Amino acid sequence: AKYFDKKVEKVNATLGWEQEYFLIDSALAASRPDITLAGRTLLGHAPAKGQQLDDHYFGSIPTRVLNFMRELENECMLLGIPVKTRHNEVAPNQFELAPIFEEVNLAVDHNLLLMDVMDKVAERHNFKVLFHEKPFAGVNGSGKHNNWSLATDTGVNLLSPGSTPMKNLQFLTFFVNTIKAVYDHEELIRAAIASASNDHRLGANEAPPAIISVFIGSQLTKVLDELEKVTDGKLSPQEKTELKLNVVGKIPEILLDTDRNRTSPFAFTGNKFELRAVGSTANCANPMTVLNAIVAKQLKEFKAEVDKLIKGKKMKKDDAIFNVLRDYIKKSKKIRFEGDGYGEAWEKEAKKRGLSNNKTTPEALKVKISKGAFKLYEELGVMNKTEIEARHEIEVEEYAMRIQIEGRILGDIARNHVIPTAIKYQNILIENVKGLKLIYGDNFKNYSEEQLLIIEEISGHIAKINKGITDMVNARKKANKIEEMEEKAFAYCNEVKPFFDVIRYHCDKLEILVDDELWPLTKYRELLFTK
């Protein structure tokens, strides 16, 4: 920053988080063992009406929710948390609030404090807050978008363009260096947002994919394309004037028209970057530590390269900066993507570009104990090798334990709630068929064909559920024998977790077969449409 303003003594990272969450009636939430113990529904058939009409998103905030929000905002004001916005989100019963941005450390503390306060205030309004990234299948999950920027102690946002070419050159310097940092360390960013709960959301056609890419908009792309053409070496006075007037000088006009791509995990949104892939349960400290560290390392490298050109090739400062930025734009081009991040085409394209696609948490976390990660954190004095390894061990252990707990809950609900209820209803149908046989004799099948089909169908689903649970328990026992924690996490991910979908599928089929009065679990249509 001293290249552009010698008065600058310190640069702070700033963060404005956005907290998405679900509000469920506390009595209904308490009736579901999965919500109580895992924070999400492990089974449940999709309601006929979900979020298709966008009526919740564009509707007014329900009165009961508004009362909760008002009290929450009062509590936040007393605690010094500067919350500013509140609104409905896309899924039914989903909402969001966001503060004014603050210095990163303070913003992280305020977010954690807020989540605790939300629980307490919700209780007073007979609500249960669900922070889980995907509490309901088939509707949007919740994220925590991290809006990140850099601010000087002189009050300047380094990612905001100015009114002069020099100020815009400052903006471009920090803008391009951030993109280069993300390109060099995209796997570390993916690892920073990895968790058992966020795995359900990433790439689910409603949140950014597991592939990290940067969106900057078509107009800023044109600016970088122009800068890429900058002559290698010293610029002629004419080239410098052209560059400053027609490329750098026009940036403020461009940014007035900047839009963002909602499928992008890391998007530039006018005067900040938005890391959209952070999960709603996450502690912002994790992704912010990574982002601050990689950008700090990148800026150190940038300064060394610029100083080398000024001293060695006797270039002017502007020439040297343009030369290094041009090189970075070329090198980091593969991370920039303007299209649909949800499509299969992007997965194939990202693979060609050499970008990672770590879809599961154990896979994503591996990079945290790589030589590159050790070197990064040790060079900057952030953490030593022992501290890094300890954090990795804790994260893979937590992943395995989360899947283990969910497996036990699902097995319990399926065997102690779903199967007995299905048998009870099956017995009612059997009695019905027996009655029809007494009345109609051998012709009873003409009157009980549908009942017999349902009886068979119920038996088929019960058998599949039982087999799925048995196979899952056996896989879990096998995984539990593994002592090495990372290996155990992979076993839970690849060998245990796949049975969740099998068991759930057949439980959900039984939900729409069994008499509604008998079904023991509160259904999606009741949980999601509380007023």
Short mmCIF file of C-alpha atoms in Angstrom, two decimals:
data_model
loop_
_atom_site.label_atom_id
_atom_site.label_comp_id
_atom_site.label_asym_id
_atom_site.label_seq_id
_atom_site.Cartn_x
_atom_site.Cartn_y
_atom_site.Cartn_z
CA ALA A 1 0.00 0.00 0.00
CA LYS A 2 2.99 2.32 0.56
CA TYR A 3 3.64 2.21 -3.20
CA PHE A 4 0.54 4.37 -3.57
CA ASP A 5 0.33 6.25 -0.24
CA LYS A 6 3.34 6.64 2.04
CA LYS A 7 1.11 7.67 4.95
CA VAL A 8 -0.28 4.12 5.27
CA GLU A 9 1.06 2.34 8.36
CA LYS A 10 -1.28 -0.66 8.52
CA VAL A 11 -3.75 -2.61 6.39
CA ASN A 12 -6.65 -4.49 7.98
CA ALA A 13 -8.72 -7.21 6.39
CA THR A 14 -12.46 -6.49 6.65
CA LEU A 15 -15.37 -8.93 6.71
CA GLY A 16 -19.10 -8.59 6.26
CA TRP A 17 -20.77 -11.97 6.73
CA GLU A 18 -24.32 -12.89 5.73
CA GLN A 19 -26.00 -15.44 8.01
CA GLU A 20 -28.69 -17.68 6.50
CA TYR A 21 -30.82 -19.89 8.76
CA PHE A 22 -34.13 -21.76 9.07
CA LEU A 23 -36.75 -21.11 11.76
CA ILE A 24 -38.86 -24.11 12.76
CA ASP A 25 -41.57 -24.27 15.40
CA SER A 26 -39.78 -25.57 18.51
CA ALA A 27 -42.51 -28.13 19.39
CA LEU A 28 -42.41 -29.58 15.87
CA ALA A 29 -38.60 -29.61 15.86
CA ALA A 30 -38.60 -31.45 19.21
CA SER A 31 -40.83 -34.16 17.70
CA ARG A 32 -38.03 -35.10 15.26
CA PRO A 33 -35.09 -37.05 16.80
CA ASP A 34 -32.95 -36.24 13.75
CA ILE A 35 -33.41 -32.46 14.07
CA THR A 36 -32.80 -32.65 17.83
CA LEU A 37 -29.60 -34.71 17.56
CA ALA A 38 -28.18 -33.91 14.10
CA GLY A 39 -29.60 -30.47 13.34
CA ARG A 40 -31.14 -31.74 10.09
CA THR A 41 -33.78 -34.15 8.80
CA LEU A 42 -32.27 -37.50 7.83
CA LEU A 43 -35.47 -38.58 6.11
CA GLY A 44 -38.72 -37.04 4.95
CA HIS A 45 -40.67 -37.00 1.70
CA ALA A 46 -40.64 -33.73 -0.25
CA PRO A 47 -43.87 -31.70 0.08
CA ALA A 48 -46.02 -31.11 -3.00
CA LYS A 49 -45.19 -27.41 -2.74
CA GLY A 50 -41.67 -26.35 -1.91
CA GLN A 51 -39.89 -23.26 -3.21
CA GLN A 52 -41.04 -23.57 -6.85
CA LEU A 53 -43.17 -20.43 -6.81
CA ASP A 54 -40.60 -18.20 -5.05
CA ASP A 55 -43.55 -16.94 -3.02
CA HIS A 56 -41.66 -17.08 0.27
CA TYR A 57 -38.60 -15.32 -1.15
CA PHE A 58 -40.57 -12.40 -2.54
CA GLY A 59 -43.24 -12.36 0.17
CA SER A 60 -43.36 -10.24 3.31
CA ILE A 61 -41.71 -11.52 6.48
CA PRO A 62 -44.27 -13.49 8.58
CA THR A 63 -45.39 -11.56 11.68
CA ARG A 64 -44.16 -14.17 14.15
CA VAL A 65 -40.73 -14.19 12.49
CA LEU A 66 -40.64 -10.38 12.39
CA ASN A 67 -41.21 -10.29 16.16
CA PHE A 68 -38.26 -12.65 16.59
CA MET A 69 -36.08 -10.53 14.29
CA ARG A 70 -36.92 -7.29 16.11
CA GLU A 71 -35.99 -8.73 19.49
CA LEU A 72 -32.82 -10.25 18.02
CA GLU A 73 -31.82 -6.87 16.56
CA ASN A 74 -32.36 -5.19 19.94
CA GLU A 75 -30.12 -7.78 21.60
CA CYS A 76 -27.50 -7.24 18.89
CA MET A 77 -27.59 -3.49 19.42
CA LEU A 78 -26.94 -3.97 23.16
CA LEU A 79 -23.98 -6.25 22.34
CA GLY A 80 -22.53 -3.93 19.68
CA ILE A 81 -23.21 -6.26 16.73
CA PRO A 82 -24.03 -3.87 13.84
CA VAL A 83 -26.75 -5.91 12.07
CA LYS A 84 -28.23 -4.03 9.15
CA THR A 85 -30.36 -6.22 6.85
CA ARG A 86 -33.08 -8.82 7.32
CA HIS A 87 -35.11 -10.68 4.70
CA ASN A 88 -36.71 -13.93 3.60
CA GLU A 89 -34.54 -16.42 1.74
CA VAL A 90 -35.49 -18.75 -1.13
CA ALA A 91 -36.58 -21.86 0.80
CA PRO A 92 -39.75 -21.83 2.93
CA ASN A 93 -39.00 -20.81 6.56
CA GLN A 94 -35.49 -19.66 5.55
CA PHE A 95 -34.20 -16.20 6.43
CA GLU A 96 -31.05 -14.08 6.42
CA LEU A 97 -29.49 -11.23 8.35
CA ALA A 98 -26.26 -9.34 7.72
CA PRO A 99 -24.23 -6.64 9.49
CA ILE A 100 -22.18 -3.66 8.41
CA PHE A 101 -18.65 -4.87 7.63
CA GLU A 102 -15.99 -4.75 10.38
CA GLU A 103 -12.35 -5.64 10.93
CA VAL A 104 -12.08 -9.42 10.45
CA ASN A 105 -11.33 -10.50 14.04
CA LEU A 106 -14.21 -8.46 15.42
CA ALA A 107 -16.58 -9.66 12.67
CA VAL A 108 -15.71 -13.32 13.43
CA ASP A 109 -16.38 -12.83 17.15
CA HIS A 110 -19.64 -11.03 16.45
CA ASN A 111 -20.86 -13.81 14.17
CA LEU A 112 -20.22 -16.51 16.78
CA LEU A 113 -21.87 -14.38 19.46
CA LEU A 114 -24.84 -13.74 17.18
CA MET A 115 -25.44 -17.48 16.59
CA ASP A 116 -25.58 -18.02 20.35
CA VAL A 117 -27.95 -15.07 20.83
CA MET A 118 -30.19 -16.31 18.00
CA ASP A 119 -30.70 -19.63 19.79
CA LYS A 120 -31.72 -17.88 23.01
CA VAL A 121 -34.07 -15.36 21.36
CA ALA A 122 -35.66 -18.08 19.17
CA GLU A 123 -36.47 -20.07 22.30
CA ARG A 124 -38.46 -17.12 23.68
CA HIS A 125 -40.53 -17.08 20.47
CA ASN A 126 -41.05 -20.87 20.44
CA PHE A 127 -38.74 -21.29 17.46
CA LYS A 128 -35.80 -23.59 16.87
CA VAL A 129 -32.99 -22.10 14.72
CA LEU A 130 -31.43 -24.52 12.24
CA PHE A 131 -27.95 -23.44 11.13
CA HIS A 132 -27.26 -26.71 9.30
CA GLU A 133 -26.23 -26.20 5.67
CA LYS A 134 -28.90 -28.62 4.38
CA PRO A 135 -31.60 -29.32 6.97
CA PHE A 136 -34.17 -30.31 4.33
CA ALA A 137 -33.64 -32.28 1.12
CA GLY A 138 -35.08 -30.77 -2.05
CA VAL A 139 -35.02 -27.12 -0.93
CA ASN A 140 -32.15 -24.66 -0.74
CA GLY A 141 -29.64 -24.98 2.06
CA SER A 142 -28.00 -22.18 4.03
CA GLY A 143 -24.67 -20.47 3.52
CA LYS A 144 -22.68 -17.74 5.19
CA HIS A 145 -21.31 -15.50 2.44
CA ASN A 146 -18.05 -13.85 3.54
CA ASN A 147 -17.61 -10.40 1.96
CA TRP A 148 -13.88 -9.70 2.27
CA SER A 149 -11.80 -6.65 1.50
CA LEU A 150 -8.65 -4.78 2.61
CA ALA A 151 -8.72 -1.34 4.26
CA THR A 152 -5.85 0.99 5.17
CA ASP A 153 -5.54 2.84 8.48
CA THR A 154 -6.10 6.00 6.40
CA GLY A 155 -9.64 4.83 5.60
CA VAL A 156 -9.17 3.58 2.02
CA ASN A 157 -10.71 0.37 0.68
CA LEU A 158 -7.93 -1.15 -1.45
CA LEU A 159 -10.46 -3.09 -3.55
CA SER A 160 -12.41 0.01 -4.48
CA PRO A 161 -11.43 2.02 -7.57
CA GLY A 162 -10.76 5.74 -7.27
CA SER A 163 -11.12 8.91 -9.29
CA THR A 164 -7.55 8.96 -10.65
CA PRO A 165 -5.47 6.49 -12.71
CA MET A 166 -3.04 6.14 -9.77
CA LYS A 167 -5.86 5.11 -7.42
CA ASN A 168 -7.10 2.68 -10.03
CA LEU A 169 -3.64 1.21 -10.39
CA GLN A 170 -3.74 0.64 -6.62
CA PHE A 171 -7.12 -1.10 -7.02
CA LEU A 172 -5.81 -3.28 -9.87
CA THR A 173 -2.74 -4.25 -7.87
CA PHE A 174 -4.75 -5.68 -4.98
CA PHE A 175 -7.47 -7.04 -7.29
CA VAL A 176 -5.06 -9.02 -9.50
CA ASN A 177 -2.94 -10.18 -6.56
CA THR A 178 -6.03 -11.58 -4.85
CA ILE A 179 -7.00 -13.52 -7.98
CA LYS A 180 -3.44 -14.85 -8.28
CA ALA A 181 -3.46 -15.91 -4.60
CA VAL A 182 -6.75 -17.79 -5.07
CA TYR A 183 -5.40 -19.49 -8.19
CA ASP A 184 -2.24 -20.66 -6.41
CA HIS A 185 -4.09 -21.88 -3.30
CA GLU A 186 -7.60 -22.84 -4.51
CA GLU A 187 -7.38 -26.22 -2.75
CA LEU A 188 -6.66 -24.54 0.59
CA ILE A 189 -9.76 -22.35 0.17
CA ARG A 190 -11.84 -25.45 -0.59
CA ALA A 191 -10.40 -27.11 2.55
CA ALA A 192 -11.31 -24.05 4.63
CA ILE A 193 -15.01 -24.42 3.84
CA ALA A 194 -15.10 -28.23 4.17
CA SER A 195 -17.36 -29.92 6.74
CA ALA A 196 -19.70 -32.91 6.90
CA SER A 197 -22.69 -30.55 6.80
CA ASN A 198 -21.41 -28.28 3.99
CA ASP A 199 -20.81 -31.34 1.76
CA HIS A 200 -24.60 -31.61 1.40
CA ARG A 201 -24.81 -28.07 0.02
CA LEU A 202 -21.79 -27.59 -2.24
CA GLY A 203 -22.65 -28.36 -5.83
CA ALA A 204 -26.32 -28.98 -5.08
CA ASN A 205 -27.53 -26.57 -7.81
CA GLU A 206 -28.27 -23.84 -5.27
CA ALA A 207 -24.81 -23.11 -3.90
CA PRO A 208 -21.35 -22.81 -5.37
CA PRO A 209 -19.75 -26.07 -6.53
CA ALA A 210 -16.75 -27.75 -4.87
CA ILE A 211 -14.59 -26.30 -7.68
CA ILE A 212 -13.14 -22.95 -6.63
CA SER A 213 -13.26 -20.30 -9.39
CA VAL A 214 -13.29 -16.49 -9.53
CA PHE A 215 -16.01 -14.40 -11.18
CA ILE A 216 -15.17 -10.79 -12.05
CA GLY A 217 -17.76 -9.91 -14.72
CA SER A 218 -17.36 -9.44 -18.47
CA GLN A 219 -16.25 -5.80 -18.29
CA LEU A 220 -13.46 -6.31 -15.76
CA THR A 221 -12.43 -9.33 -17.83
CA LYS A 222 -11.96 -6.93 -20.76
CA VAL A 223 -9.77 -4.70 -18.57
CA LEU A 224 -7.55 -7.65 -17.61
CA ASP A 225 -7.42 -8.74 -21.26
CA GLU A 226 -6.17 -5.26 -22.19
CA LEU A 227 -3.58 -5.34 -19.42
CA GLU A 228 -2.45 -8.75 -20.60
CA LYS A 229 -1.39 -7.08 -23.87
CA VAL A 230 0.93 -4.64 -22.06
CA THR A 231 4.37 -4.58 -23.65
CA ASP A 232 7.01 -6.53 -21.76
CA GLY A 233 9.60 -4.13 -20.37
CA LYS A 234 9.49 -0.33 -20.23
CA LEU A 235 6.38 1.39 -21.56
CA SER A 236 6.62 4.25 -24.00
CA PRO A 237 4.99 7.54 -22.88
CA GLN A 238 2.26 6.96 -25.50
CA GLU A 239 1.55 3.39 -24.25
CA LYS A 240 1.42 4.58 -20.66
CA THR A 241 -1.00 7.41 -21.49
CA GLU A 242 -3.24 5.05 -23.50
CA LEU A 243 -3.25 2.52 -20.67
CA LYS A 244 -4.01 5.04 -17.96
CA LEU A 245 -6.71 6.92 -19.86
CA ASN A 246 -8.53 4.19 -21.79
CA VAL A 247 -8.08 1.11 -19.58
CA VAL A 248 -7.25 2.00 -15.98
CA GLY A 249 -9.08 5.33 -16.07
CA LYS A 250 -12.40 3.76 -17.07
CA ILE A 251 -12.65 1.28 -14.18
CA PRO A 252 -15.08 3.33 -12.00
CA GLU A 253 -17.57 3.49 -14.92
CA ILE A 254 -17.27 -0.28 -15.41
CA LEU A 255 -17.89 -1.11 -11.76
CA LEU A 256 -21.18 0.76 -11.77
CA ASP A 257 -22.42 -1.99 -14.07
CA THR A 258 -20.79 -4.99 -12.33
CA ASP A 259 -23.12 -7.93 -11.69
CA ARG A 260 -22.30 -11.13 -9.89
CA ASN A 261 -22.60 -14.77 -10.79
CA ARG A 262 -24.52 -16.59 -8.06
CA THR A 263 -23.02 -19.93 -9.09
CA SER A 264 -19.48 -18.68 -8.39
CA PRO A 265 -17.78 -19.52 -5.09
CA PHE A 266 -15.56 -16.41 -5.18
CA ALA A 267 -17.09 -13.40 -6.88
CA PHE A 268 -16.01 -9.77 -7.13
CA THR A 269 -18.97 -7.59 -6.19
CA GLY A 270 -17.92 -4.00 -6.80
CA ASN A 271 -15.55 -3.18 -3.93
CA LYS A 272 -14.97 -6.55 -2.28
CA PHE A 273 -14.72 -10.26 -2.98
CA GLU A 274 -17.54 -12.51 -1.81
CA LEU A 275 -16.55 -16.01 -0.71
CA ARG A 276 -19.98 -17.57 -1.21
CA ALA A 277 -19.09 -21.18 -0.43
CA VAL A 278 -18.78 -20.82 3.37
CA GLY A 279 -21.38 -22.92 5.21
CA SER A 280 -23.96 -21.48 7.61
CA THR A 281 -22.61 -23.40 10.64
CA ALA A 282 -19.01 -22.40 9.93
CA ASN A 283 -16.69 -20.32 12.05
CA CYS A 284 -15.60 -17.54 9.66
CA ALA A 285 -12.12 -17.63 11.23
CA ASN A 286 -11.19 -20.70 9.18
CA PRO A 287 -11.76 -19.31 5.64
CA MET A 288 -10.58 -15.84 6.71
CA THR A 289 -7.28 -17.23 8.05
CA VAL A 290 -6.65 -18.94 4.72
CA LEU A 291 -7.67 -15.95 2.60
CA ASN A 292 -5.62 -13.48 4.62
CA ALA A 293 -2.59 -15.78 4.64
CA ILE A 294 -2.55 -16.50 0.90
CA VAL A 295 -3.09 -12.84 -0.04
CA ALA A 296 -0.36 -11.73 2.42
CA LYS A 297 2.07 -14.22 0.88
CA GLN A 298 1.12 -13.11 -2.62
CA LEU A 299 1.60 -9.41 -1.84
CA LYS A 300 5.05 -10.11 -0.38
CA GLU A 301 6.01 -11.92 -3.59
CA PHE A 302 4.57 -9.09 -5.68
CA LYS A 303 6.61 -6.45 -3.85
CA ALA A 304 9.79 -8.49 -4.22
CA GLU A 305 9.22 -8.84 -7.99
CA VAL A 306 8.41 -5.14 -8.49
CA ASP A 307 11.40 -4.01 -6.43
CA LYS A 308 13.64 -6.33 -8.44
CA LEU A 309 12.49 -4.74 -11.73
CA ILE A 310 12.93 -1.21 -10.34
CA LYS A 311 16.42 -1.96 -9.05
CA GLY A 312 17.71 -4.46 -11.65
CA LYS A 313 16.16 -3.15 -14.90
CA LYS A 314 15.91 0.40 -13.60
CA MET A 315 12.23 0.61 -14.47
CA LYS A 316 9.91 3.27 -13.13
CA LYS A 317 7.53 2.05 -10.44
CA ASP A 318 4.44 2.20 -12.73
CA ASP A 319 6.21 0.26 -15.49
CA ALA A 320 7.34 -2.40 -13.02
CA ILE A 321 3.84 -2.75 -11.53
CA PHE A 322 2.23 -3.08 -14.98
CA ASN A 323 4.80 -5.72 -15.99
CA VAL A 324 4.27 -7.88 -12.90
CA LEU A 325 0.46 -7.54 -13.08
CA ARG A 326 0.52 -8.58 -16.74
CA ASP A 327 2.46 -11.70 -15.78
CA TYR A 328 0.02 -12.51 -12.95
CA ILE A 329 -3.02 -12.02 -15.19
CA LYS A 330 -1.62 -14.57 -17.64
CA LYS A 331 -0.64 -17.06 -14.93
CA SER A 332 -3.97 -16.93 -13.05
CA LYS A 333 -6.30 -16.89 -16.07
CA LYS A 334 -7.43 -20.49 -15.51
CA ILE A 335 -9.15 -19.65 -12.21
CA ARG A 336 -11.42 -17.04 -13.83
CA PHE A 337 -14.81 -18.35 -14.95
CA GLU A 338 -17.89 -16.37 -15.98
CA GLY A 339 -20.33 -19.18 -16.84
CA ASP A 340 -22.68 -21.57 -15.04
CA GLY A 341 -20.82 -23.26 -12.20
CA TYR A 342 -23.57 -25.87 -11.77
CA GLY A 343 -23.26 -27.63 -15.12
CA GLU A 344 -21.33 -30.76 -16.03
CA ALA A 345 -19.60 -28.79 -18.78
CA TRP A 346 -17.81 -26.70 -16.12
CA GLU A 347 -16.62 -29.86 -14.32
CA LYS A 348 -15.03 -31.08 -17.54
CA GLU A 349 -13.59 -27.64 -18.35
CA ALA A 350 -12.21 -27.23 -14.80
CA LYS A 351 -10.50 -30.61 -15.07
CA LYS A 352 -8.84 -29.51 -18.34
CA ARG A 353 -7.66 -26.34 -16.59
CA GLY A 354 -6.11 -28.39 -13.78
CA LEU A 355 -8.43 -27.07 -11.06
CA SER A 356 -9.28 -29.35 -8.13
CA ASN A 357 -12.75 -30.80 -7.58
CA ASN A 358 -12.65 -32.22 -4.05
CA LYS A 359 -16.27 -33.18 -3.49
CA THR A 360 -15.96 -34.64 0.01
CA THR A 361 -14.48 -33.26 3.22
CA PRO A 362 -11.79 -35.95 3.82
CA GLU A 363 -10.61 -35.44 0.24
CA ALA A 364 -10.60 -31.64 0.61
CA LEU A 365 -8.80 -31.63 3.97
CA LYS A 366 -5.74 -33.52 2.68
CA VAL A 367 -4.16 -30.30 1.36
CA LYS A 368 -4.07 -28.87 4.89
CA ILE A 369 -1.15 -31.16 5.74
CA SER A 370 0.69 -30.72 2.45
CA LYS A 371 4.24 -29.34 2.21
CA GLY A 372 2.83 -26.17 0.62
CA ALA A 373 0.49 -25.53 3.55
CA PHE A 374 3.26 -26.06 6.11
CA LYS A 375 5.53 -23.68 4.21
CA LEU A 376 2.82 -21.01 3.82
CA TYR A 377 1.85 -20.83 7.49
CA GLU A 378 5.36 -21.25 8.90
CA GLU A 379 6.81 -18.53 6.61
CA LEU A 380 4.15 -16.08 7.73
CA GLY A 381 4.36 -17.11 11.40
CA VAL A 382 0.67 -18.05 11.47
CA MET A 383 1.02 -21.65 12.70
CA ASN A 384 3.76 -24.23 13.04
CA LYS A 385 3.66 -27.78 11.69
CA THR A 386 2.43 -29.31 14.96
CA GLU A 387 -0.46 -26.83 15.20
CA ILE A 388 -1.45 -27.46 11.56
CA GLU A 389 -1.41 -31.26 12.02
CA ALA A 390 -3.43 -30.97 15.25
CA ARG A 391 -6.13 -28.94 13.51
CA HIS A 392 -6.28 -31.41 10.64
CA GLU A 393 -6.62 -34.33 13.07
CA ILE A 394 -9.48 -32.59 14.88
CA GLU A 395 -11.31 -31.85 11.60
CA VAL A 396 -11.09 -35.39 10.20
CA GLU A 397 -12.12 -36.82 13.58
CA GLU A 398 -15.10 -34.49 13.77
CA TYR A 399 -16.13 -35.53 10.25
CA ALA A 400 -16.05 -39.26 11.16
CA MET A 401 -17.97 -38.62 14.38
CA ARG A 402 -20.66 -36.57 12.61
CA ILE A 403 -21.28 -39.35 10.08
CA GLN A 404 -21.21 -41.95 12.86
CA ILE A 405 -23.84 -40.06 14.88
CA GLU A 406 -26.08 -39.53 11.85
CA GLY A 407 -25.82 -43.24 10.97
CA ARG A 408 -26.91 -44.23 14.46
CA ILE A 409 -29.82 -41.77 14.43
CA LEU A 410 -31.00 -42.94 11.02
CA GLY A 411 -30.81 -46.62 12.04
CA ASP A 412 -32.75 -45.87 15.22
CA ILE A 413 -35.52 -43.89 13.48
CA ALA A 414 -35.85 -46.43 10.65
CA ARG A 415 -36.03 -49.49 12.93
CA ASN A 416 -37.90 -48.01 15.90
CA HIS A 417 -40.26 -45.57 14.19
CA VAL A 418 -40.67 -46.25 10.49
CA ILE A 419 -40.70 -50.08 10.30
CA PRO A 420 -43.10 -50.65 13.28
CA THR A 421 -45.50 -48.03 11.84
CA ALA A 422 -45.34 -49.64 8.38
CA ILE A 423 -46.09 -53.07 9.93
CA LYS A 424 -48.99 -51.60 11.91
CA TYR A 425 -50.51 -50.17 8.73
CA GLN A 426 -49.80 -53.40 6.86
CA ASN A 427 -51.75 -55.32 9.55
CA ILE A 428 -54.72 -52.98 9.03
CA LEU A 429 -54.62 -53.78 5.29
CA ILE A 430 -54.32 -57.50 6.02
CA GLU A 431 -57.42 -57.33 8.25
CA ASN A 432 -59.20 -55.48 5.46
CA VAL A 433 -58.28 -58.20 2.93
CA LYS A 434 -59.41 -60.93 5.38
CA GLY A 435 -62.76 -59.15 5.78
CA LEU A 436 -63.21 -58.91 2.01
CA LYS A 437 -62.46 -62.64 1.71
CA LEU A 438 -65.12 -63.44 4.31
CA ILE A 439 -67.68 -61.40 2.35
CA TYR A 440 -66.75 -62.28 -1.26
CA GLY A 441 -65.10 -65.68 -0.90
CA ASP A 442 -62.89 -66.66 -3.85
CA ASN A 443 -63.77 -63.42 -5.69
CA PHE A 444 -62.15 -61.30 -2.93
CA LYS A 445 -59.14 -60.52 -5.16
CA ASN A 446 -61.36 -58.47 -7.45
CA TYR A 447 -61.98 -56.13 -4.51
CA SER A 448 -58.59 -56.22 -2.77
CA GLU A 449 -56.09 -56.05 -5.63
CA GLU A 450 -54.76 -52.61 -4.60
CA GLN A 451 -54.54 -53.53 -0.92
CA LEU A 452 -52.53 -56.64 -1.76
CA LEU A 453 -50.15 -54.60 -3.91
CA ILE A 454 -49.59 -52.11 -1.07
CA ILE A 455 -49.00 -54.99 1.39
CA GLU A 456 -46.33 -56.40 -0.93
CA GLU A 457 -44.83 -52.96 -1.52
CA ILE A 458 -44.57 -52.30 2.22
CA SER A 459 -42.82 -55.66 2.74
CA GLY A 460 -40.38 -54.82 -0.06
CA HIS A 461 -39.46 -51.45 1.45
CA ILE A 462 -39.12 -52.94 4.97
CA ALA A 463 -36.73 -55.59 3.62
CA LYS A 464 -34.61 -52.97 1.84
CA ILE A 465 -34.49 -50.76 4.94
CA ASN A 466 -33.48 -53.66 7.17
CA LYS A 467 -30.77 -54.78 4.77
CA GLY A 468 -29.51 -51.20 4.39
CA ILE A 469 -29.25 -50.74 8.16
CA THR A 470 -27.49 -54.09 8.64
CA ASP A 471 -24.99 -53.29 5.88
CA MET A 472 -24.47 -49.78 7.29
CA VAL A 473 -23.84 -51.10 10.83
CA ASN A 474 -21.34 -53.64 9.51
CA ALA A 475 -19.54 -50.91 7.54
CA ARG A 476 -19.51 -48.76 10.66
CA LYS A 477 -18.03 -51.55 12.78
CA LYS A 478 -15.32 -52.02 10.19
CA ALA A 479 -14.58 -48.28 10.10
CA ASN A 480 -14.41 -48.11 13.92
CA LYS A 481 -11.55 -50.61 13.95
CA ILE A 482 -9.37 -48.19 11.96
CA GLU A 483 -7.02 -46.32 14.29
CA GLU A 484 -5.57 -43.76 11.86
CA MET A 485 -8.07 -40.88 11.95
CA GLU A 486 -7.83 -39.72 8.33
CA GLU A 487 -8.30 -43.27 7.07
CA LYS A 488 -11.31 -43.63 9.38
CA ALA A 489 -12.84 -40.44 7.97
CA PHE A 490 -12.44 -41.80 4.41
CA ALA A 491 -14.05 -45.10 5.49
CA TYR A 492 -17.05 -43.28 6.95
CA CYS A 493 -17.31 -41.12 3.85
CA ASN A 494 -17.00 -43.86 1.22
CA GLU A 495 -18.26 -47.00 2.99
CA VAL A 496 -20.83 -45.85 5.58
CA LYS A 497 -22.43 -42.67 4.25
CA PRO A 498 -23.70 -44.16 0.91
CA PHE A 499 -26.19 -46.31 2.88
CA PHE A 500 -27.93 -43.14 4.13
CA ASP A 501 -29.49 -42.53 0.71
CA VAL A 502 -30.60 -46.16 0.33
CA ILE A 503 -32.30 -46.26 3.75
CA ARG A 504 -33.82 -42.83 3.29
CA TYR A 505 -35.25 -43.65 -0.14
CA HIS A 506 -37.30 -46.59 1.17
CA CYS A 507 -38.37 -44.74 4.35
CA ASP A 508 -39.64 -41.85 2.23
CA LYS A 509 -41.55 -44.25 -0.01
CA LEU A 510 -43.25 -45.71 3.06
CA GLU A 511 -44.19 -42.21 4.22
CA ILE A 512 -46.45 -41.77 1.18
CA LEU A 513 -47.90 -45.30 1.50
CA VAL A 514 -48.74 -45.36 5.22
CA ASP A 515 -51.84 -43.75 6.73
CA ASP A 516 -50.99 -40.15 7.68
CA GLU A 517 -52.59 -40.56 11.12
CA LEU A 518 -50.20 -43.40 11.93
CA TRP A 519 -46.98 -41.81 10.63
CA PRO A 520 -44.88 -40.98 13.72
CA LEU A 521 -42.66 -38.21 12.33
CA THR A 522 -43.65 -34.60 11.65
CA LYS A 523 -43.63 -34.22 7.88
CA TYR A 524 -41.87 -31.65 5.68
CA ARG A 525 -45.15 -29.97 4.81
CA GLU A 526 -45.72 -29.31 8.53
CA LEU A 527 -42.14 -28.30 9.36
CA LEU A 528 -41.61 -25.95 6.43
CA PHE A 529 -44.80 -23.93 6.42
CA THR A 530 -45.13 -22.71 10.01
CA LYS A 531 -46.52 -19.22 10.21
#
